[in-house]
Amino acid sequence: MRKLPRVLIVEDESAIAELIAVNLRHNGFQPIWAEDGESAQRELDAVLPDVILLDWMLPGQSGLQLARKWRADSRTKPVPILMLTARGDEPDKIAGLDAGADDYITKPFSTQELLARIRAVLRRRAPEQVTDSVTICDLALDAATHRVSFQGQPLKIGPTEFKLLHFFMKHPERVHSRSQLLDKVWGDHVFIEERTVDVHVKRLREALGGAGIMVETVRGAGYRLTAQPQVPLRA
Ligand code: CA
């Protein structure tokens, strides 16, 4: 079973925290509640959550100060922060984003809205999950067994090239820039040069053999996988 995403709720009002926690639990998340910055810090020191819901108005250190602190710390830096604010003021929202929050949501908010925002920050941060199978032309990828075949013949392919191919096949015909590929395939927790993408695309083409031409270079833009390559497919 896949691990449930952990959500650290930093909120001093227990009624609000409880309501959020119940809704998160019902929707496949694992909520953890901290009522102030100090207890939130203890939670972070123990286990890093997948996302932090951070209230703006807190006793002691404000949400804004905490966001700034956690962004400056290399350990907590990769964890997305969603600010909860009761204020509708534009300057406050901007201050929150400046402090390093990934997004903000204004109270009162609906459960649906909150879930959508949490999923959005998680998607932006997390590398594409390899969970299914896809076939384009005669190129088939089975994520469950980690197998790739072309015209029924199995292909040998490395783990990074596999993830790269899976992403291309799930989003065919679209051009992806190197930085988008780094973000979606490698995830932005890592620091990798964009040239690394070129290296893996080259390896991927080699691994694909006759289907390698389906991975096209789009000059000045990036790469795409197409079902209609410039040159006809051959075995
Ligand atoms: Ca509060």
PDB file of C-alpha atoms and ligand atoms in Angstrom:
ATOM      1  CA  MET A   1       0.000   0.000   0.000  1.00  0.00           C
ATOM      2  CA  ARG A   2       1.197   3.505  -0.729  1.00  0.00           C
ATOM      3  CA  LYS A   3       2.171   5.689   2.189  1.00  0.00           C
ATOM      4  CA  LEU A   4      -0.480   8.295   3.029  1.00  0.00           C
ATOM      5  CA  PRO A   5       0.802  11.852   2.568  1.00  0.00           C
ATOM      6  CA  ARG A   6       1.537  13.469   5.932  1.00  0.00           C
ATOM      7  CA  VAL A   7       0.111  16.933   6.459  1.00  0.00           C
ATOM      8  CA  LEU A   8       1.381  19.001   9.364  1.00  0.00           C
ATOM      9  CA  ILE A   9      -1.356  21.415  10.474  1.00  0.00           C
ATOM     10  CA  VAL A  10       0.054  24.383  12.398  1.00  0.00           C
ATOM     11  CA  GLU A  11      -3.017  26.075  13.843  1.00  0.00           C
ATOM     12  CA  ASP A  12      -3.737  27.317  17.369  1.00  0.00           C
ATOM     13  CA  GLU A  13      -7.527  27.133  17.076  1.00  0.00           C
ATOM     14  CA  SER A  14      -8.334  23.534  17.943  1.00  0.00           C
ATOM     15  CA  ALA A  15     -11.813  23.603  16.370  1.00  0.00           C
ATOM     16  CA  ILE A  16     -10.398  24.608  12.985  1.00  0.00           C
ATOM     17  CA  ALA A  17      -7.465  22.200  13.261  1.00  0.00           C
ATOM     18  CA  GLU A  18      -9.809  19.344  14.166  1.00  0.00           C
ATOM     19  CA  LEU A  19     -12.135  20.097  11.258  1.00  0.00           C
ATOM     20  CA  ILE A  20      -9.228  20.172   8.817  1.00  0.00           C
ATOM     21  CA  ALA A  21      -7.773  16.972  10.306  1.00  0.00           C
ATOM     22  CA  VAL A  22     -11.075  15.076   9.992  1.00  0.00           C
ATOM     23  CA  ASN A  23     -11.483  16.127   6.371  1.00  0.00           C
ATOM     24  CA  LEU A  24      -7.912  15.231   5.518  1.00  0.00           C
ATOM     25  CA  ARG A  25      -8.229  11.828   7.151  1.00  0.00           C
ATOM     26  CA  HIS A  26     -11.387  11.115   5.141  1.00  0.00           C
ATOM     27  CA  ASN A  27      -9.540  11.978   1.962  1.00  0.00           C
ATOM     28  CA  GLY A  28      -6.514   9.784   2.297  1.00  0.00           C
ATOM     29  CA  PHE A  29      -4.114  12.065   4.156  1.00  0.00           C
ATOM     30  CA  GLN A  30      -2.403  11.606   7.474  1.00  0.00           C
ATOM     31  CA  PRO A  31      -2.850  14.820   9.483  1.00  0.00           C
ATOM     32  CA  ILE A  32      -0.611  15.822  12.385  1.00  0.00           C
ATOM     33  CA  TRP A  33      -1.579  18.782  14.515  1.00  0.00           C
ATOM     34  CA  ALA A  34       0.761  21.312  16.122  1.00  0.00           C
ATOM     35  CA  GLU A  35      -0.729  24.267  17.979  1.00  0.00           C
ATOM     36  CA  ASP A  36       2.260  26.573  17.739  1.00  0.00           C
ATOM     37  CA  GLY A  37       5.650  27.024  16.126  1.00  0.00           C
ATOM     38  CA  GLU A  38       7.498  25.242  18.900  1.00  0.00           C
ATOM     39  CA  SER A  39       5.520  22.007  18.715  1.00  0.00           C
ATOM     40  CA  ALA A  40       5.543  22.231  14.918  1.00  0.00           C
ATOM     41  CA  GLN A  41       9.336  22.402  15.063  1.00  0.00           C
ATOM     42  CA  ARG A  42       9.410  19.281  17.248  1.00  0.00           C
ATOM     43  CA  GLU A  43       7.279  17.439  14.678  1.00  0.00           C
ATOM     44  CA  LEU A  44       9.546  18.591  11.855  1.00  0.00           C
ATOM     45  CA  ASP A  45      12.646  17.480  13.750  1.00  0.00           C
ATOM     46  CA  ALA A  46      11.110  14.022  14.181  1.00  0.00           C
ATOM     47  CA  VAL A  47       9.546  13.333  10.757  1.00  0.00           C
ATOM     48  CA  LEU A  48       9.267  15.591   7.728  1.00  0.00           C
ATOM     49  CA  PRO A  49       5.688  15.905   6.468  1.00  0.00           C
ATOM     50  CA  ASP A  50       4.769  16.018   2.769  1.00  0.00           C
ATOM     51  CA  VAL A  51       3.107  19.391   3.178  1.00  0.00           C
ATOM     52  CA  ILE A  52       2.704  22.023   5.910  1.00  0.00           C
ATOM     53  CA  LEU A  53      -0.568  23.911   6.431  1.00  0.00           C
ATOM     54  CA  LEU A  54       0.553  27.007   8.252  1.00  0.00           C
ATOM     55  CA  ASP A  55      -1.780  29.449   9.945  1.00  0.00           C
ATOM     56  CA  TRP A  56      -0.778  33.088   9.715  1.00  0.00           C
ATOM     57  CA  MET A  57      -1.973  34.150  13.190  1.00  0.00           C
ATOM     58  CA  LEU A  58      -0.277  32.054  15.837  1.00  0.00           C
ATOM     59  CA  PRO A  59       0.791  32.664  19.438  1.00  0.00           C
ATOM     60  CA  GLY A  60       4.546  33.222  19.657  1.00  0.00           C
ATOM     61  CA  GLN A  61       6.175  33.103  16.257  1.00  0.00           C
ATOM     62  CA  SER A  62       3.809  34.055  13.433  1.00  0.00           C
ATOM     63  CA  GLY A  63       3.172  31.865  10.431  1.00  0.00           C
ATOM     64  CA  LEU A  64       5.158  34.325   8.378  1.00  0.00           C
ATOM     65  CA  GLN A  65       8.222  34.032  10.636  1.00  0.00           C
ATOM     66  CA  LEU A  66       7.942  30.252  10.646  1.00  0.00           C
ATOM     67  CA  ALA A  67       7.670  30.066   6.856  1.00  0.00           C
ATOM     68  CA  ARG A  68      10.805  32.175   6.553  1.00  0.00           C
ATOM     69  CA  LYS A  69      12.658  30.036   9.084  1.00  0.00           C
ATOM     70  CA  TRP A  70      11.681  26.696   7.474  1.00  0.00           C
ATOM     71  CA  ARG A  71      12.602  27.935   4.028  1.00  0.00           C
ATOM     72  CA  ALA A  72      16.050  28.956   5.257  1.00  0.00           C
ATOM     73  CA  ASP A  73      16.662  25.504   6.776  1.00  0.00           C
ATOM     74  CA  SER A  74      18.018  23.022   4.230  1.00  0.00           C
ATOM     75  CA  ARG A  75      16.148  20.149   5.860  1.00  0.00           C
ATOM     76  CA  THR A  76      12.681  21.710   5.790  1.00  0.00           C
ATOM     77  CA  LYS A  77      13.262  23.711   2.610  1.00  0.00           C
ATOM     78  CA  PRO A  78      11.800  21.124   0.207  1.00  0.00           C
ATOM     79  CA  VAL A  79       8.524  20.744   2.141  1.00  0.00           C
ATOM     80  CA  PRO A  80       5.731  22.732   0.493  1.00  0.00           C
ATOM     81  CA  ILE A  81       3.984  25.296   2.692  1.00  0.00           C
ATOM     82  CA  LEU A  82       0.370  26.307   2.241  1.00  0.00           C
ATOM     83  CA  MET A  83      -0.446  29.419   4.304  1.00  0.00           C
ATOM     84  CA  LEU A  84      -3.848  29.742   5.947  1.00  0.00           C
ATOM     85  CA  THR A  85      -4.847  33.344   6.322  1.00  0.00           C
ATOM     86  CA  ALA A  86      -7.962  35.005   7.687  1.00  0.00           C
ATOM     87  CA  ARG A  87      -7.032  38.199   5.941  1.00  0.00           C
ATOM     88  CA  GLY A  88      -8.006  38.973   2.401  1.00  0.00           C
ATOM     89  CA  ASP A  89      -5.349  41.643   2.076  1.00  0.00           C
ATOM     90  CA  GLU A  90      -3.216  41.355  -1.019  1.00  0.00           C
ATOM     91  CA  PRO A  91      -0.030  42.615   0.724  1.00  0.00           C
ATOM     92  CA  ASP A  92      -0.275  39.815   3.319  1.00  0.00           C
ATOM     93  CA  LYS A  93      -0.638  37.162   0.648  1.00  0.00           C
ATOM     94  CA  ILE A  94       2.360  38.525  -1.188  1.00  0.00           C
ATOM     95  CA  ALA A  95       4.332  38.682   2.077  1.00  0.00           C
ATOM     96  CA  GLY A  96       3.476  35.014   2.658  1.00  0.00           C
ATOM     97  CA  LEU A  97       4.656  34.001  -0.786  1.00  0.00           C
ATOM     98  CA  ASP A  98       7.778  36.133  -0.378  1.00  0.00           C
ATOM     99  CA  ALA A  99       8.520  34.350   2.895  1.00  0.00           C
ATOM    100  CA  GLY A 100       8.583  31.097   0.951  1.00  0.00           C
ATOM    101  CA  ALA A 101       5.016  29.772   1.097  1.00  0.00           C
ATOM    102  CA  ASP A 102       4.042  27.824  -2.022  1.00  0.00           C
ATOM    103  CA  ASP A 103       0.464  28.998  -1.945  1.00  0.00           C
ATOM    104  CA  TYR A 104      -2.085  30.508   0.414  1.00  0.00           C
ATOM    105  CA  ILE A 105      -5.733  29.923   1.142  1.00  0.00           C
ATOM    106  CA  THR A 106      -8.042  32.454   2.755  1.00  0.00           C
ATOM    107  CA  LYS A 107     -10.306  31.479   5.631  1.00  0.00           C
ATOM    108  CA  PRO A 108     -13.088  30.474   5.506  1.00  0.00           C
ATOM    109  CA  PHE A 109     -12.393  27.895   2.810  1.00  0.00           C
ATOM    110  CA  SER A 110     -14.259  24.805   1.670  1.00  0.00           C
ATOM    111  CA  THR A 111     -12.830  21.325   2.139  1.00  0.00           C
ATOM    112  CA  GLN A 112     -12.802  20.856  -1.622  1.00  0.00           C
ATOM    113  CA  GLU A 113     -10.782  24.011  -2.104  1.00  0.00           C
ATOM    114  CA  LEU A 114      -8.292  23.023   0.585  1.00  0.00           C
ATOM    115  CA  LEU A 115      -7.860  19.519  -0.850  1.00  0.00           C
ATOM    116  CA  ALA A 116      -7.401  20.910  -4.348  1.00  0.00           C
ATOM    117  CA  ARG A 117      -4.672  23.295  -3.131  1.00  0.00           C
ATOM    118  CA  ILE A 118      -2.897  20.570  -1.151  1.00  0.00           C
ATOM    119  CA  ARG A 119      -2.954  18.224  -4.126  1.00  0.00           C
ATOM    120  CA  ALA A 120      -1.680  21.005  -6.366  1.00  0.00           C
ATOM    121  CA  VAL A 121       1.351  21.792  -4.169  1.00  0.00           C
ATOM    122  CA  LEU A 122       2.091  18.087  -3.791  1.00  0.00           C
ATOM    123  CA  ARG A 123       1.899  17.588  -7.558  1.00  0.00           C
ATOM    124  CA  ARG A 124       4.189  20.517  -8.175  1.00  0.00           C
ATOM    125  CA  ARG A 125       6.735  19.207  -5.715  1.00  0.00           C
ATOM    126  CA  ALA A 126       6.555  15.459  -6.242  1.00  0.00           C
ATOM    127  CA  PRO A 127       8.072  13.683  -9.190  1.00  0.00           C
ATOM    128  CA  GLU A 128       5.567  11.975 -11.468  1.00  0.00           C
ATOM    129  CA  GLN A 129       4.441   8.715  -9.876  1.00  0.00           C
ATOM    130  CA  VAL A 130       4.939   5.635 -11.975  1.00  0.00           C
ATOM    131  CA  THR A 131       1.675   3.776 -11.451  1.00  0.00           C
ATOM    132  CA  ASP A 132       0.194   2.501 -14.699  1.00  0.00           C
ATOM    133  CA  SER A 133       0.753   1.243 -18.197  1.00  0.00           C
ATOM    134  CA  VAL A 134       0.625   2.952 -21.533  1.00  0.00           C
ATOM    135  CA  THR A 135       1.041   2.042 -25.214  1.00  0.00           C
ATOM    136  CA  ILE A 136       1.770   4.388 -28.105  1.00  0.00           C
ATOM    137  CA  CYS A 137       2.124   2.961 -31.599  1.00  0.00           C
ATOM    138  CA  ASP A 138       3.912  -0.314 -30.895  1.00  0.00           C
ATOM    139  CA  LEU A 139       5.803   1.033 -27.918  1.00  0.00           C
ATOM    140  CA  ALA A 140       4.445  -0.393 -24.657  1.00  0.00           C
ATOM    141  CA  LEU A 141       5.408   0.441 -21.091  1.00  0.00           C
ATOM    142  CA  ASP A 142       4.153  -1.527 -18.113  1.00  0.00           C
ATOM    143  CA  ALA A 143       4.784   0.346 -14.882  1.00  0.00           C
ATOM    144  CA  ALA A 144       3.827  -2.575 -12.633  1.00  0.00           C
ATOM    145  CA  THR A 145       6.479  -4.890 -14.056  1.00  0.00           C
ATOM    146  CA  HIS A 146       8.875  -2.119 -15.178  1.00  0.00           C
ATOM    147  CA  ARG A 147       8.937  -3.556 -18.694  1.00  0.00           C
ATOM    148  CA  VAL A 148       9.179  -1.770 -21.993  1.00  0.00           C
ATOM    149  CA  SER A 149       8.675  -3.398 -25.368  1.00  0.00           C
ATOM    150  CA  PHE A 150       8.581  -2.293 -28.974  1.00  0.00           C
ATOM    151  CA  GLN A 151       6.704  -4.363 -31.564  1.00  0.00           C
ATOM    152  CA  GLY A 152       6.478  -7.110 -28.967  1.00  0.00           C
ATOM    153  CA  GLN A 153      10.238  -7.221 -28.350  1.00  0.00           C
ATOM    154  CA  PRO A 154      11.382  -6.448 -24.782  1.00  0.00           C
ATOM    155  CA  LEU A 155      13.846  -3.557 -24.420  1.00  0.00           C
ATOM    156  CA  LYS A 156      16.519  -3.041 -21.792  1.00  0.00           C
ATOM    157  CA  ILE A 157      16.142   0.341 -20.183  1.00  0.00           C
ATOM    158  CA  GLY A 158      17.677   2.059 -17.131  1.00  0.00           C
ATOM    159  CA  PRO A 159      15.570   3.346 -14.214  1.00  0.00           C
ATOM    160  CA  THR A 160      15.885   7.052 -15.061  1.00  0.00           C
ATOM    161  CA  GLU A 161      15.209   6.435 -18.748  1.00  0.00           C
ATOM    162  CA  PHE A 162      12.188   4.377 -17.691  1.00  0.00           C
ATOM    163  CA  LYS A 163      10.749   7.267 -15.658  1.00  0.00           C
ATOM    164  CA  LEU A 164      11.526   9.689 -18.446  1.00  0.00           C
ATOM    165  CA  LEU A 165       9.823   7.491 -21.038  1.00  0.00           C
ATOM    166  CA  HIS A 166       6.823   7.009 -18.788  1.00  0.00           C
ATOM    167  CA  PHE A 167       6.414  10.761 -18.439  1.00  0.00           C
ATOM    168  CA  PHE A 168       6.763  11.280 -22.204  1.00  0.00           C
ATOM    169  CA  MET A 169       4.229   8.548 -22.908  1.00  0.00           C
ATOM    170  CA  LYS A 170       1.709   9.956 -20.456  1.00  0.00           C
ATOM    171  CA  HIS A 171       2.025  13.374 -22.076  1.00  0.00           C
ATOM    172  CA  PRO A 172       2.643  12.592 -25.764  1.00  0.00           C
ATOM    173  CA  GLU A 173       2.945  15.156 -28.560  1.00  0.00           C
ATOM    174  CA  ARG A 174       3.528  17.971 -26.063  1.00  0.00           C
ATOM    175  CA  VAL A 175       6.904  19.685 -25.952  1.00  0.00           C
ATOM    176  CA  HIS A 176       8.566  19.606 -22.521  1.00  0.00           C
ATOM    177  CA  SER A 177      11.434  21.923 -21.665  1.00  0.00           C
ATOM    178  CA  ARG A 178      14.481  20.561 -19.865  1.00  0.00           C
ATOM    179  CA  SER A 179      13.487  22.290 -16.646  1.00  0.00           C
ATOM    180  CA  GLN A 180       9.957  20.885 -16.848  1.00  0.00           C
ATOM    181  CA  LEU A 181      11.396  17.416 -17.313  1.00  0.00           C
ATOM    182  CA  LEU A 182      13.724  17.883 -14.341  1.00  0.00           C
ATOM    183  CA  ASP A 183      10.792  19.002 -12.258  1.00  0.00           C
ATOM    184  CA  LYS A 184       8.429  16.214 -13.316  1.00  0.00           C
ATOM    185  CA  VAL A 185      10.790  13.291 -13.674  1.00  0.00           C
ATOM    186  CA  TRP A 186      13.534  13.982 -11.184  1.00  0.00           C
ATOM    187  CA  GLY A 187      11.520  16.159  -8.770  1.00  0.00           C
ATOM    188  CA  ASP A 188      12.797  19.486  -7.521  1.00  0.00           C
ATOM    189  CA  HIS A 189      14.417  18.168  -4.379  1.00  0.00           C
ATOM    190  CA  VAL A 190      17.552  17.522  -6.368  1.00  0.00           C
ATOM    191  CA  PHE A 191      20.018  19.868  -7.952  1.00  0.00           C
ATOM    192  CA  ILE A 192      20.821  18.628 -11.421  1.00  0.00           C
ATOM    193  CA  GLU A 193      22.053  20.524 -14.430  1.00  0.00           C
ATOM    194  CA  GLU A 194      19.727  20.717 -17.402  1.00  0.00           C
ATOM    195  CA  ARG A 195      22.363  19.025 -19.548  1.00  0.00           C
ATOM    196  CA  THR A 196      21.717  15.864 -17.541  1.00  0.00           C
ATOM    197  CA  VAL A 197      18.363  15.685 -19.297  1.00  0.00           C
ATOM    198  CA  ASP A 198      20.121  15.598 -22.679  1.00  0.00           C
ATOM    199  CA  VAL A 199      22.287  12.711 -21.529  1.00  0.00           C
ATOM    200  CA  HIS A 200      19.291  10.648 -20.426  1.00  0.00           C
ATOM    201  CA  VAL A 201      17.297  11.473 -23.546  1.00  0.00           C
ATOM    202  CA  LYS A 202      20.235  10.225 -25.624  1.00  0.00           C
ATOM    203  CA  ARG A 203      20.377   7.021 -23.575  1.00  0.00           C
ATOM    204  CA  LEU A 204      16.630   6.623 -23.856  1.00  0.00           C
ATOM    205  CA  ARG A 205      16.771   6.878 -27.661  1.00  0.00           C
ATOM    206  CA  GLU A 206      19.513   4.283 -27.763  1.00  0.00           C
ATOM    207  CA  ALA A 207      17.559   1.953 -25.493  1.00  0.00           C
ATOM    208  CA  LEU A 208      14.452   2.322 -27.643  1.00  0.00           C
ATOM    209  CA  GLY A 209      16.212   1.157 -30.791  1.00  0.00           C
ATOM    210  CA  GLY A 210      13.825   1.506 -33.737  1.00  0.00           C
ATOM    211  CA  ALA A 211      11.368   3.489 -31.602  1.00  0.00           C
ATOM    212  CA  GLY A 212      14.080   6.008 -30.625  1.00  0.00           C
ATOM    213  CA  ILE A 213      12.957   8.387 -33.368  1.00  0.00           C
ATOM    214  CA  MET A 214       9.656   8.848 -31.519  1.00  0.00           C
ATOM    215  CA  VAL A 215      11.584  11.005 -29.037  1.00  0.00           C
ATOM    216  CA  GLU A 216      12.080  14.234 -30.940  1.00  0.00           C
ATOM    217  CA  THR A 217      14.222  17.252 -30.174  1.00  0.00           C
ATOM    218  CA  VAL A 218      12.343  20.500 -30.647  1.00  0.00           C
ATOM    219  CA  ARG A 219      14.979  23.131 -31.227  1.00  0.00           C
ATOM    220  CA  GLY A 220      15.102  25.823 -28.570  1.00  0.00           C
ATOM    221  CA  ALA A 221      12.132  24.299 -26.738  1.00  0.00           C
ATOM    222  CA  GLY A 222      12.891  20.817 -25.464  1.00  0.00           C
ATOM    223  CA  TYR A 223      11.740  17.296 -26.206  1.00  0.00           C
ATOM    224  CA  ARG A 224       8.564  15.455 -27.065  1.00  0.00           C
ATOM    225  CA  LEU A 225       7.381  11.968 -27.750  1.00  0.00           C
ATOM    226  CA  THR A 226       5.333  11.664 -30.888  1.00  0.00           C
ATOM    227  CA  ALA A 227       3.293   8.922 -32.511  1.00  0.00           C
ATOM    228  CA  GLN A 228       4.116  10.496 -35.907  1.00  0.00           C
ATOM    229  CA  PRO A 229       7.883  10.839 -36.120  1.00  0.00           C
ATOM    230  CA  GLN A 230       9.487  12.596 -39.100  1.00  0.00           C
ATOM    231  CA  VAL A 231      10.913   9.282 -40.282  1.00  0.00           C
ATOM    232  CA  PRO A 232       8.602   6.228 -40.483  1.00  0.00           C
ATOM    233  CA  LEU A 233       8.971   3.693 -37.667  1.00  0.00           C
ATOM    234  CA  ARG A 234      10.821   0.483 -38.376  1.00  0.00           C
ATOM    235  CA  ALA A 235      11.641  -2.544 -36.275  1.00  0.00           C
TER     236      ALA A 235
HETATM  237 CA    CA B   1      -4.772  31.223  14.383  1.00  0.00          CA
END
